[in-house]
Short mmCIF file of C-alpha atoms and ligand atoms in Angstrom, two decimals:
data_model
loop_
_atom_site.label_atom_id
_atom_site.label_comp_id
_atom_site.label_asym_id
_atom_site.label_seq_id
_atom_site.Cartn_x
_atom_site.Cartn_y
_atom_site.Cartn_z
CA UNK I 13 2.54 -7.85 51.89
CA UNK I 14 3.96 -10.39 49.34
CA UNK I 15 6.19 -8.33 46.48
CA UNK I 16 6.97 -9.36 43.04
CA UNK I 17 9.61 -7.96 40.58
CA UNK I 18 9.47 -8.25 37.00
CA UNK I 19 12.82 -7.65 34.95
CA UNK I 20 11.92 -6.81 31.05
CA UNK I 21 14.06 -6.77 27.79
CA UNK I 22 12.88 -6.94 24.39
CA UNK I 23 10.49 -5.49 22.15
CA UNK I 24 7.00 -3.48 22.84
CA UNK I 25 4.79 -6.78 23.14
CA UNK I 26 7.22 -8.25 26.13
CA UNK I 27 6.93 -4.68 27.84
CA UNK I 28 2.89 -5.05 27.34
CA UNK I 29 2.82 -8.51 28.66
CA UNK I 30 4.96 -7.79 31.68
CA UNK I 31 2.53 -5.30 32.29
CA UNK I 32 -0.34 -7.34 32.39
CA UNK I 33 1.75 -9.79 34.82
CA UNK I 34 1.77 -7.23 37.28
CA UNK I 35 -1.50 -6.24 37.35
CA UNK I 36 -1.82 -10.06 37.74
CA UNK I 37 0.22 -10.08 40.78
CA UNK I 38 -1.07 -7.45 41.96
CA UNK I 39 -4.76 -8.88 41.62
CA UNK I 40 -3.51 -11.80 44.10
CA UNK I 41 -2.45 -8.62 46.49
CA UNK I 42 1.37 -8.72 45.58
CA UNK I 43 3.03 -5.57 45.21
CA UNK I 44 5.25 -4.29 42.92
CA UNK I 45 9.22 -3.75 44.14
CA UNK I 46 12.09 -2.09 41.91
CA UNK I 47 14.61 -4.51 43.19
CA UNK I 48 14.99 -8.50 42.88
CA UNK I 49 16.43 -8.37 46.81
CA UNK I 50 13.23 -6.93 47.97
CA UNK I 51 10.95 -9.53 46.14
CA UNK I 52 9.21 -13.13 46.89
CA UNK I 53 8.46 -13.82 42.96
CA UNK I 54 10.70 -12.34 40.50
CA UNK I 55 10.11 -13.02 36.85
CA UNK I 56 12.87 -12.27 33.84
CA UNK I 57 10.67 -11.36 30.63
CA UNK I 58 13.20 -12.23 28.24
CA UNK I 59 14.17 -11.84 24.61
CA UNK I 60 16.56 -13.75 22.26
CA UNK I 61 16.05 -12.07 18.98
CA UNK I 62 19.75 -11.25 18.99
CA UNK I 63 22.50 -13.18 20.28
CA UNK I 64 23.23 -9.63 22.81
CA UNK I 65 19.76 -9.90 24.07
CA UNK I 66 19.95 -13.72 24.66
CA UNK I 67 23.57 -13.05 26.26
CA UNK I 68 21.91 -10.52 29.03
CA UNK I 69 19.04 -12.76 29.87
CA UNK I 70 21.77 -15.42 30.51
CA UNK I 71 23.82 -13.12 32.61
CA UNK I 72 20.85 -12.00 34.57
CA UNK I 73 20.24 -15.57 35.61
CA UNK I 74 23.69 -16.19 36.70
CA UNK I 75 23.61 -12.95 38.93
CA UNK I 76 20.53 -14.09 40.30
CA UNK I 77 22.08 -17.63 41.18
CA UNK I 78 23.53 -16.17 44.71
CA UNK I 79 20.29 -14.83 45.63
CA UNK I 80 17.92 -18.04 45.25
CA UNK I 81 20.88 -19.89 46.97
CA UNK I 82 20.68 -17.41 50.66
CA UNK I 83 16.68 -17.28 49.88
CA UNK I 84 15.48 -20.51 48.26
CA UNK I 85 11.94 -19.23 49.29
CA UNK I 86 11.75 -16.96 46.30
CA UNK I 87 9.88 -17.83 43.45
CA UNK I 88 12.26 -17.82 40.49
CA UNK I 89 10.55 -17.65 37.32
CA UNK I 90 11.32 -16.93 33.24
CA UNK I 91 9.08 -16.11 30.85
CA UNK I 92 9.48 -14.35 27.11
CA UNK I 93 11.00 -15.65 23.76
CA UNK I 94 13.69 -17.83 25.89
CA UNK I 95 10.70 -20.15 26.82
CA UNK I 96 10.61 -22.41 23.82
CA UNK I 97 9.25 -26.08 23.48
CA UNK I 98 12.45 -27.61 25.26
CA UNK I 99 11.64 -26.58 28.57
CA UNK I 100 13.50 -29.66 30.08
CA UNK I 101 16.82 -28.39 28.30
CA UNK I 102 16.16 -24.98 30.21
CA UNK I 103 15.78 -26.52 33.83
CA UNK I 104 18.79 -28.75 32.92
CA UNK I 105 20.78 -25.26 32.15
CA UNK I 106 19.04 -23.05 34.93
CA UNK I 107 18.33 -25.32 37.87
CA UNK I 108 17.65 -22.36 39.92
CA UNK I 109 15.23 -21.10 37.97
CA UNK I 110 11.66 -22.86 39.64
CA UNK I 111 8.94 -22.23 36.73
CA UNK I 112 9.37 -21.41 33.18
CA UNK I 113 6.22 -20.62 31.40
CA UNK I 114 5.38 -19.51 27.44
CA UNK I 115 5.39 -15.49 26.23
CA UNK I 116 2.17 -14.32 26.68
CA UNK I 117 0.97 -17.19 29.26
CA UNK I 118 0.74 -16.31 32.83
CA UNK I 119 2.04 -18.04 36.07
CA UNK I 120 -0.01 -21.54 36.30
CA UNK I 121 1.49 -22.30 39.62
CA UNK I 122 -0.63 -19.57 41.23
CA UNK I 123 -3.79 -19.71 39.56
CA UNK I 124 -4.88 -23.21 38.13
CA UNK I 125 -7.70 -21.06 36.08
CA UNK I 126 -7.61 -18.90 33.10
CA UNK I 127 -7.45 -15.74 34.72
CA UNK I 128 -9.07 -14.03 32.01
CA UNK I 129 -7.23 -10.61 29.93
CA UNK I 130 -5.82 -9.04 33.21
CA UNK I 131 -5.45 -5.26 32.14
CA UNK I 132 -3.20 -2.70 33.68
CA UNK I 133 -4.63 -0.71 36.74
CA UNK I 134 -3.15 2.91 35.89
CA UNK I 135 -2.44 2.20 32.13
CA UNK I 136 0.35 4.74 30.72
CA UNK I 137 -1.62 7.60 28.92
CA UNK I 138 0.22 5.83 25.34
CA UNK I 139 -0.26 2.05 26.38
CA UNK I 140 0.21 -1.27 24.35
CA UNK I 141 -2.41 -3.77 23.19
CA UNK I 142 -1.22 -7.08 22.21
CA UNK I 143 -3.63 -8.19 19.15
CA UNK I 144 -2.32 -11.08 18.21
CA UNK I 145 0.45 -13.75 18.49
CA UNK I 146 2.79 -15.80 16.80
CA UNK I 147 4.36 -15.50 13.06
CA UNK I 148 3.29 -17.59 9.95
CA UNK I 149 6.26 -16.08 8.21
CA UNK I 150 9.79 -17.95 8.84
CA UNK I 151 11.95 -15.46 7.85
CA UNK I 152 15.12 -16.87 6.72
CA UNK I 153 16.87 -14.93 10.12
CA UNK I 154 14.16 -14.88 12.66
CA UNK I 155 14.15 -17.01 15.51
CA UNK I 156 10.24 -15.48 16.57
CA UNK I 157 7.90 -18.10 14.90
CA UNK I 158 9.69 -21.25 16.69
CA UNK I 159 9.13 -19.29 19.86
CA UNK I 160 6.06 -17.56 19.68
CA UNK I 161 4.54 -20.21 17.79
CA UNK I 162 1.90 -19.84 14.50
CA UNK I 163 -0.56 -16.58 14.40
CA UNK I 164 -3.21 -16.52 16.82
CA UNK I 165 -5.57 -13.43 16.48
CA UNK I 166 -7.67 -12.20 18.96
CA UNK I 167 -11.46 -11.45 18.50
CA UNK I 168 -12.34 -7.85 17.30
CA UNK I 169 -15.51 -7.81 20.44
CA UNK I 170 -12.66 -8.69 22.70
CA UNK I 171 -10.04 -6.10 21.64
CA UNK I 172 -12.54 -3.24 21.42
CA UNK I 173 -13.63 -4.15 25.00
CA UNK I 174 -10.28 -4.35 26.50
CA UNK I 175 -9.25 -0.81 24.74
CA UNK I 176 -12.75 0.46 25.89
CA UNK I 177 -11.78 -0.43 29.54
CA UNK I 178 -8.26 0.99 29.08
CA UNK I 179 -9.53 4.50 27.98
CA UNK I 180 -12.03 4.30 30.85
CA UNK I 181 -8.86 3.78 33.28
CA UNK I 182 -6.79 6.45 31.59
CA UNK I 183 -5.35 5.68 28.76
CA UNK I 184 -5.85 8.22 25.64
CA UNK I 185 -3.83 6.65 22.54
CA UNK I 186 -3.50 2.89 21.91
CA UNK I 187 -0.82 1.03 20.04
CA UNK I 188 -1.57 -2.19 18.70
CA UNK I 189 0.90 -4.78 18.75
CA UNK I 190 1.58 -8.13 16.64
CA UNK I 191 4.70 -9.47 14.61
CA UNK I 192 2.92 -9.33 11.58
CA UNK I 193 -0.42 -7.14 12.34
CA UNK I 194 -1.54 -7.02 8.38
CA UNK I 195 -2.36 -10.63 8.65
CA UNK I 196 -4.33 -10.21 11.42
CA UNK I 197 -7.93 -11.86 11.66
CA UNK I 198 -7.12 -14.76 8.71
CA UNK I 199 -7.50 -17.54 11.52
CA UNK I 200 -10.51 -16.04 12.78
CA UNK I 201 -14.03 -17.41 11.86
CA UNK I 202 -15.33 -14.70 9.62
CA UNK I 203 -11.23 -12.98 9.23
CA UNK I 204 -12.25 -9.97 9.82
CA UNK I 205 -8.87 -7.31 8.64
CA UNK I 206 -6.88 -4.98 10.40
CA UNK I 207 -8.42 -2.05 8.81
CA UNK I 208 -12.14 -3.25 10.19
CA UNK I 209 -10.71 -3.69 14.22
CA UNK I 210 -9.16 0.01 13.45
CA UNK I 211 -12.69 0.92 12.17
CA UNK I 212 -14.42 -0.17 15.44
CA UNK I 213 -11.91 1.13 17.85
CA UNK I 214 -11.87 4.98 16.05
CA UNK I 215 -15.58 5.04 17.33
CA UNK I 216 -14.30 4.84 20.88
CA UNK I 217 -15.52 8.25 22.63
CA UNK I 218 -12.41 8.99 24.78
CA UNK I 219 -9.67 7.38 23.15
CA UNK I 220 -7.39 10.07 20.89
CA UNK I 221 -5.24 7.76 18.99
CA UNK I 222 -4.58 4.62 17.31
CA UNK I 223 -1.37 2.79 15.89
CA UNK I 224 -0.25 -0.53 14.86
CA UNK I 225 3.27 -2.25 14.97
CA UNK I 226 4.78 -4.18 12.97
CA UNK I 227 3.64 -4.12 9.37
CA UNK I 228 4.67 -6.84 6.92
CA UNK I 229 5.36 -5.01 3.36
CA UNK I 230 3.93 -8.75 1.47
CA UNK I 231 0.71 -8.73 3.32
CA UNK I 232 -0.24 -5.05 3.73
CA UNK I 233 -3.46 -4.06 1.80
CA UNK I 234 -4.30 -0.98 -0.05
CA UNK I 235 -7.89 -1.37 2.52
CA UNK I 236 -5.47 -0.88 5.37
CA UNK I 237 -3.63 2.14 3.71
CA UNK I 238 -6.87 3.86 3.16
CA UNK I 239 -8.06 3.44 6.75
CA UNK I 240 -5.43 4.94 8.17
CA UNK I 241 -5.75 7.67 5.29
CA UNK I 242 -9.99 7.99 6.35
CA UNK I 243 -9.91 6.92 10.63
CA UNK I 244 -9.44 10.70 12.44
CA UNK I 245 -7.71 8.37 15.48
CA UNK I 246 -5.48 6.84 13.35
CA UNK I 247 -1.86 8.27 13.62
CA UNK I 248 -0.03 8.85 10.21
CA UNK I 249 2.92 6.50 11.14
CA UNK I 250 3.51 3.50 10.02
CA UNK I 251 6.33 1.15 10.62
CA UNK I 252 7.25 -1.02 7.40
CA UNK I 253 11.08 -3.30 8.12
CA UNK I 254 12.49 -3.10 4.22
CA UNK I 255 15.30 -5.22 5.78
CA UNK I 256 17.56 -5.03 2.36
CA UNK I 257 17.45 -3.18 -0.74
CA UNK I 258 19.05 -6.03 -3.17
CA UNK I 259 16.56 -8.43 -4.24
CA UNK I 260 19.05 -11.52 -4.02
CA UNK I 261 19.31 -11.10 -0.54
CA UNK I 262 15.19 -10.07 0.19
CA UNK I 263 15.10 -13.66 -1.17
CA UNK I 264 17.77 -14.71 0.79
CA UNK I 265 16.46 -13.69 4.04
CA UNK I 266 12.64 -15.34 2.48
CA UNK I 267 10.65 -11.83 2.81
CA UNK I 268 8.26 -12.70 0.04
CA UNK I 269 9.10 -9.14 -1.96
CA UNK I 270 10.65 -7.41 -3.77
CA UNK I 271 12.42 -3.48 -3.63
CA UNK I 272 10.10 -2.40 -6.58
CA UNK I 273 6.63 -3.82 -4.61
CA UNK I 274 8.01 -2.45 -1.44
CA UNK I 275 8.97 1.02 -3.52
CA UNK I 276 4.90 0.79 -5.07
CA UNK I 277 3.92 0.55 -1.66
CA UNK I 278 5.77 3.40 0.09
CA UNK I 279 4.25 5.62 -3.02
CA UNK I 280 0.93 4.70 -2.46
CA UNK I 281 1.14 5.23 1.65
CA UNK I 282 2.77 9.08 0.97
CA UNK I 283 0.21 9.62 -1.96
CA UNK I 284 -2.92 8.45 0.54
CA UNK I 285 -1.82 9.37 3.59
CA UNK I 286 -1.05 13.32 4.02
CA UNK I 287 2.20 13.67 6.05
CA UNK I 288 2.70 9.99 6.98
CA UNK I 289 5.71 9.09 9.18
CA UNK I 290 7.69 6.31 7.86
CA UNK I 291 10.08 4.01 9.87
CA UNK I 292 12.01 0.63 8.34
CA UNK I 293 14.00 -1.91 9.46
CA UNK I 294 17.38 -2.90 8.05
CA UNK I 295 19.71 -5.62 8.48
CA UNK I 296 23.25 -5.40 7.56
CA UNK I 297 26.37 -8.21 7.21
CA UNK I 298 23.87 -10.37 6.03
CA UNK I 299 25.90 -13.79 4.71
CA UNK I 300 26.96 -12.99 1.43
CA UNK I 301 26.02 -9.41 1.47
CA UNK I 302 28.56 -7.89 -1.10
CA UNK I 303 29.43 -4.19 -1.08
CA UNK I 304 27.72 -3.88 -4.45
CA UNK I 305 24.51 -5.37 -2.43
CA UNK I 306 24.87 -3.19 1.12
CA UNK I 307 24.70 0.26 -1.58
CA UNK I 308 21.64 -1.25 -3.28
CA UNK I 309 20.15 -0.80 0.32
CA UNK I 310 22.24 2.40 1.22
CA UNK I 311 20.65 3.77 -2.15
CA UNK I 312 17.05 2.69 -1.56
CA UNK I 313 17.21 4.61 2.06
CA UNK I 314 18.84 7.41 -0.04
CA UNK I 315 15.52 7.45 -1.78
CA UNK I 316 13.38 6.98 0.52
CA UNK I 317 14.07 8.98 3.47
CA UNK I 318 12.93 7.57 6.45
CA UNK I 319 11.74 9.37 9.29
CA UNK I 320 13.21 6.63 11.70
CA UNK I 321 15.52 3.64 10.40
CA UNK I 322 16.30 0.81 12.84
CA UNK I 323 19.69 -0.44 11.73
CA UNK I 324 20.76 -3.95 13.14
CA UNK I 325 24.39 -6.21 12.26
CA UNK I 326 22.97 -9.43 11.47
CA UNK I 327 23.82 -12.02 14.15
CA UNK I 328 23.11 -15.82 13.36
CA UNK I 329 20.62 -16.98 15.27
CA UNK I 330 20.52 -20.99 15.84
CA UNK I 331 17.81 -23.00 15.25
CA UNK I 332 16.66 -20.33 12.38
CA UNK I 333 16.80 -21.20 8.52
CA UNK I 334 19.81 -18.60 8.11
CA UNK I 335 22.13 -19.98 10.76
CA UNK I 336 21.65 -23.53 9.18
CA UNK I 337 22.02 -23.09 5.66
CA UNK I 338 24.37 -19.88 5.23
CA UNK I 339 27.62 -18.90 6.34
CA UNK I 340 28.02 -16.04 8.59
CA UNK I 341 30.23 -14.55 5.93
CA UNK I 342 30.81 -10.69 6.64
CA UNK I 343 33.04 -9.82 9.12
CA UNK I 344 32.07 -8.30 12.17
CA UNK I 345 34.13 -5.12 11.45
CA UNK I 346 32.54 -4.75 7.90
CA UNK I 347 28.99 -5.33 9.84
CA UNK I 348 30.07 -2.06 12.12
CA UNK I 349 31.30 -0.10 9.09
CA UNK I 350 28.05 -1.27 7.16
CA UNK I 351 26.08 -0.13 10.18
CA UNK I 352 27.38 3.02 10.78
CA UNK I 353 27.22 4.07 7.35
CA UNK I 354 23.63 3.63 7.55
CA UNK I 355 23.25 5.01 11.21
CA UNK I 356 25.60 8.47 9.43
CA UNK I 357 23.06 8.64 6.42
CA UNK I 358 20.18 8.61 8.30
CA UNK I 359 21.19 11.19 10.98
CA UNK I 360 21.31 13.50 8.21
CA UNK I 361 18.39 12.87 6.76
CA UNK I 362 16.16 12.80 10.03
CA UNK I 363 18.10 16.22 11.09
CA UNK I 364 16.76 17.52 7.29
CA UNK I 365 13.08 16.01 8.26
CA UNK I 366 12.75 17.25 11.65
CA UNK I 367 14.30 21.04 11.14
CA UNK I 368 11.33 21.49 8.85
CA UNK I 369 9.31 21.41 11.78
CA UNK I 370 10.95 24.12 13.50
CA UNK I 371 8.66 27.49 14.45
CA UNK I 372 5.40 24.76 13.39
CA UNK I 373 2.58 24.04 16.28
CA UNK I 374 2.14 20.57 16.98
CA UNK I 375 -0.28 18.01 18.64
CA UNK I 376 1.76 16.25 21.63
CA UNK I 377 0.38 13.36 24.14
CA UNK I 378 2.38 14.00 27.20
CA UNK I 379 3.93 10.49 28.37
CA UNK I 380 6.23 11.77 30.97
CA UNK I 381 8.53 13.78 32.44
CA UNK I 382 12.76 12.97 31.86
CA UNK I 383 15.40 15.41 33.28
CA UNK I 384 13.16 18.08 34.19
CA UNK I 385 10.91 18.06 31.40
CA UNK I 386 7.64 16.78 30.31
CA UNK I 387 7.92 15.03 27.36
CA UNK I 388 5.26 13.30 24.82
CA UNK I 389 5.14 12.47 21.29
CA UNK I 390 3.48 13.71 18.21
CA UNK I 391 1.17 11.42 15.69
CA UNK I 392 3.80 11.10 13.67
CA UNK I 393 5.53 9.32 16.69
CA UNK I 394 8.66 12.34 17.15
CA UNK I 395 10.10 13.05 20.70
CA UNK I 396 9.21 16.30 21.86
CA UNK I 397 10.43 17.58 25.08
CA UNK I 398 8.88 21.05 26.82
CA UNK I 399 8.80 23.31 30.02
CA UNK I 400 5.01 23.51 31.59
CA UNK I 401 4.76 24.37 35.44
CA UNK I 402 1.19 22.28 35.96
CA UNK I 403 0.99 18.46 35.73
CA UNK I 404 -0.06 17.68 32.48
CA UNK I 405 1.01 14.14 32.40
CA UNK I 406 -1.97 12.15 29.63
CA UNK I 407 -2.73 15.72 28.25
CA UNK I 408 -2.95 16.55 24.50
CA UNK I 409 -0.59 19.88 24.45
CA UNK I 410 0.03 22.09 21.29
CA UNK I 411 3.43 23.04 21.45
CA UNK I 412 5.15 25.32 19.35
CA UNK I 413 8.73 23.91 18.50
CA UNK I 414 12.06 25.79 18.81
CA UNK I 415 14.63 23.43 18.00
CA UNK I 416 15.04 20.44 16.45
CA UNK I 417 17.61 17.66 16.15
CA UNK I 418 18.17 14.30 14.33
CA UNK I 419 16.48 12.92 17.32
CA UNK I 420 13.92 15.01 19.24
CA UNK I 421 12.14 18.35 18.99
CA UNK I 422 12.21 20.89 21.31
CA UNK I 423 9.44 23.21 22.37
CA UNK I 424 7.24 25.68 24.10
CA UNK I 425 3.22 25.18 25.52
CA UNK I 426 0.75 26.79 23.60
CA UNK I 427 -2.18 26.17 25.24
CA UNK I 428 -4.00 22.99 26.82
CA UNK I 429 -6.50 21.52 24.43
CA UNK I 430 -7.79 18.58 26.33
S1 SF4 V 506 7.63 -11.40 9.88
FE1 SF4 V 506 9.64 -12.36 9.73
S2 SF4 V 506 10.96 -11.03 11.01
FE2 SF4 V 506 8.84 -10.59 11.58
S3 SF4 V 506 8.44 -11.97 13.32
FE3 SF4 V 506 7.72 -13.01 11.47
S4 SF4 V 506 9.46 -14.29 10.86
FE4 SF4 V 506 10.23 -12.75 12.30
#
């Protein structure tokens, strides 16, 4: 039997479109195999967001070089955020490499029809649901629009059926996925919101819980805030990139806010939404970013207090606004120091969140077992790790916790309530 290996870097949307590629495959009775050697098709999903990301895609296409040369009968394909509209300039650099096709488009050389939304078989128990695609947004830094192309939102009837046939093949909580999902449904005949696709899926009997990556702080609505605050399946988490806490560089970087509307807007999602989760985005290094500017966004995460902050150096990233108009100014070491400033503050601050959790009982969706344990998250999206003899992989578990880190929780099985 034909086998087909699929290689995967990037964010949450490549990792649910590579899964949907192999269900593809394995629709046209390839199997799956963990190593390129073993395989007839093997597929790189790649990213570029960062210049690191870019760099490993690269390097996994030169170590693949030696392999297409002793089999040239394997089908050599790249897909993901590297595939832009200069496909010639890509065979030109990767001669190897025999098809490249778009992120989120599926292997034309196999199937000359529209295959349809090909759905995982055995969907994980927490599994992914691309909603939409594209950015409208241009982001001074961001190389995703040019790749990914404008927004493109998918019909509410379709999305509810594919999550309907998802929880009928296992899964129990959905994440929806987009790079801006609050601007979801403008470009669709009668642009229907986020807040009404969350309404319909909540009334799906089987499915446990809902989420929604990544939020936009210009376009979220106060309809979407209350939604989340009045849907039972809707998890209180919510991921909102702040990116910078100086307004100079917010406009620098073209986010379309400012610190005081993003500061209204994390007030009114803690005042609405009883015991949300909160997670940002920050960029550090960015050009011109003085000192006085990197503590304007030191102090705002002071503030704030994340639950989870995602801290990244910025890189310049070419063909983007940034890379052509500003210098790459901060040095690399400042970048690091910046960075691990940032990375020190908020240990503390998720080790002060997380011990208040200790001796509490709380809801976990088991995802998996790692190093002898199951582990599964809560609906506030933290890590929780515990000891239970039976399989209770896709199981809602109350566990009681017993020790807590910046991290991850640790804890004991209550009792089974699904
Ligand atoms: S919102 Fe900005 S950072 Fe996010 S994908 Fe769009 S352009 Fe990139």
């Amino acid at each position: 039997m034909p086998q087909y290996h699929i290689w995967t870097i990037g964010c949450q949307m490549n990792k649910a479109e590579s899964e949907r590629l192999g269900s593809f495959f394995e629709q046209l009775g390839y199997q799956p195999t963990a190593t390129a050697e073993d395989a007839d098709i093997i597929v790189l999903n790649s990213c570029v967001v960062r210049q690191n990301a870019e760099n490993r895609v690269v390097n996994k296409l030169h170590t693949l070089k030696p392999l297409k040369k002793s089999r040239p009968d394997i089908t050599l394909a790249v897909t993901g955020c590297l595939v832009n509209s200069s496909v010639v300039r890509l065979q030109r650099s990767f001669p190897h490499v025999d098809h490249f096709f778009k992120a989120g488009d599926y292997p034309q050389w196999l199937r000359k029809t529209e295959p349809g939304q090909i759905l995982p078989q055995h969907p994980a128990p927490n599994t992914f649901v691309p909603i939409m695609q594209g950015c409208n947004n241009f982001c001074s830094y961001c190389i995703v629009p040019y790749r990914r192309g404008r927004e493109r939102s998918r019909p509410i009837e379709e999305i509810v059926g594919e999550v309907k046939e998802l929880v009928h093949r296992g899964a129990k909580e959905v994440t929806l996925l987009g790079q801006n999902v609050d601007s979801y449904g403008h470009d669709l005949p009668d642009k229907p919101e986020l807040a009404d696709l969350l309404k319909e899926l909540n009334a799906i009997d089987g499915l446990a819980r809902l989420r929604f990556l990544t939020n936009h702080p210009k376009d979220m609505s106060t309809g979407l805030v209350e939604a989340v605050a009045r849907l039972d399946k809707v998890c209180e988490q919510i991921t909102l990139p702040v990116q910078a806490g100086s307004n100079d560089i917010l406009q620098a970087m073209r986010r379309g806010y400012t610190v005081e509307q993003y500061r209204r807007l994390v007030n009114e999602m803690r005042s609405k939404i009883p015991g949300v989760a909160l997670s940002t985005d920050v960029i550090v290094g960015f050009p011109s970013e003085s000192e006085q500017q990197f503590q304007q966004t030191f102090n705002l995460l002071s503030e704030l207090r994340f639950d989870t902050v995602h801290v990244a150096a910025y890189s310049p990233r070419p063909g983007t606004i940034a890379a052509r108009e500003f210098e790459d100014s901060v040095p690399l070491a400042e970048k690091r120091r910046r960075l691990n400033e940032i990375e020190q503050l908020q240990k503390t601050i998720a080790t002060e969140i997380n011990a208040r959790l200790l001796g509490t009982t709380v809801e976990v969706l088991v995802e998996g077992r790692k190093k002898g344990k199951w582990q599964g998250r809560t609906r506030t999206d933290k890590l929780v790790f515990f000891s239970n003899s039976s399989d209770c992989l896709g199981q809602l578990m109350k566990i009681r916790i017993e020790k807590t880190s910046p991290w991850s929780l640790q804890g004991r099985a209550e009792n089974n309530t699904n």
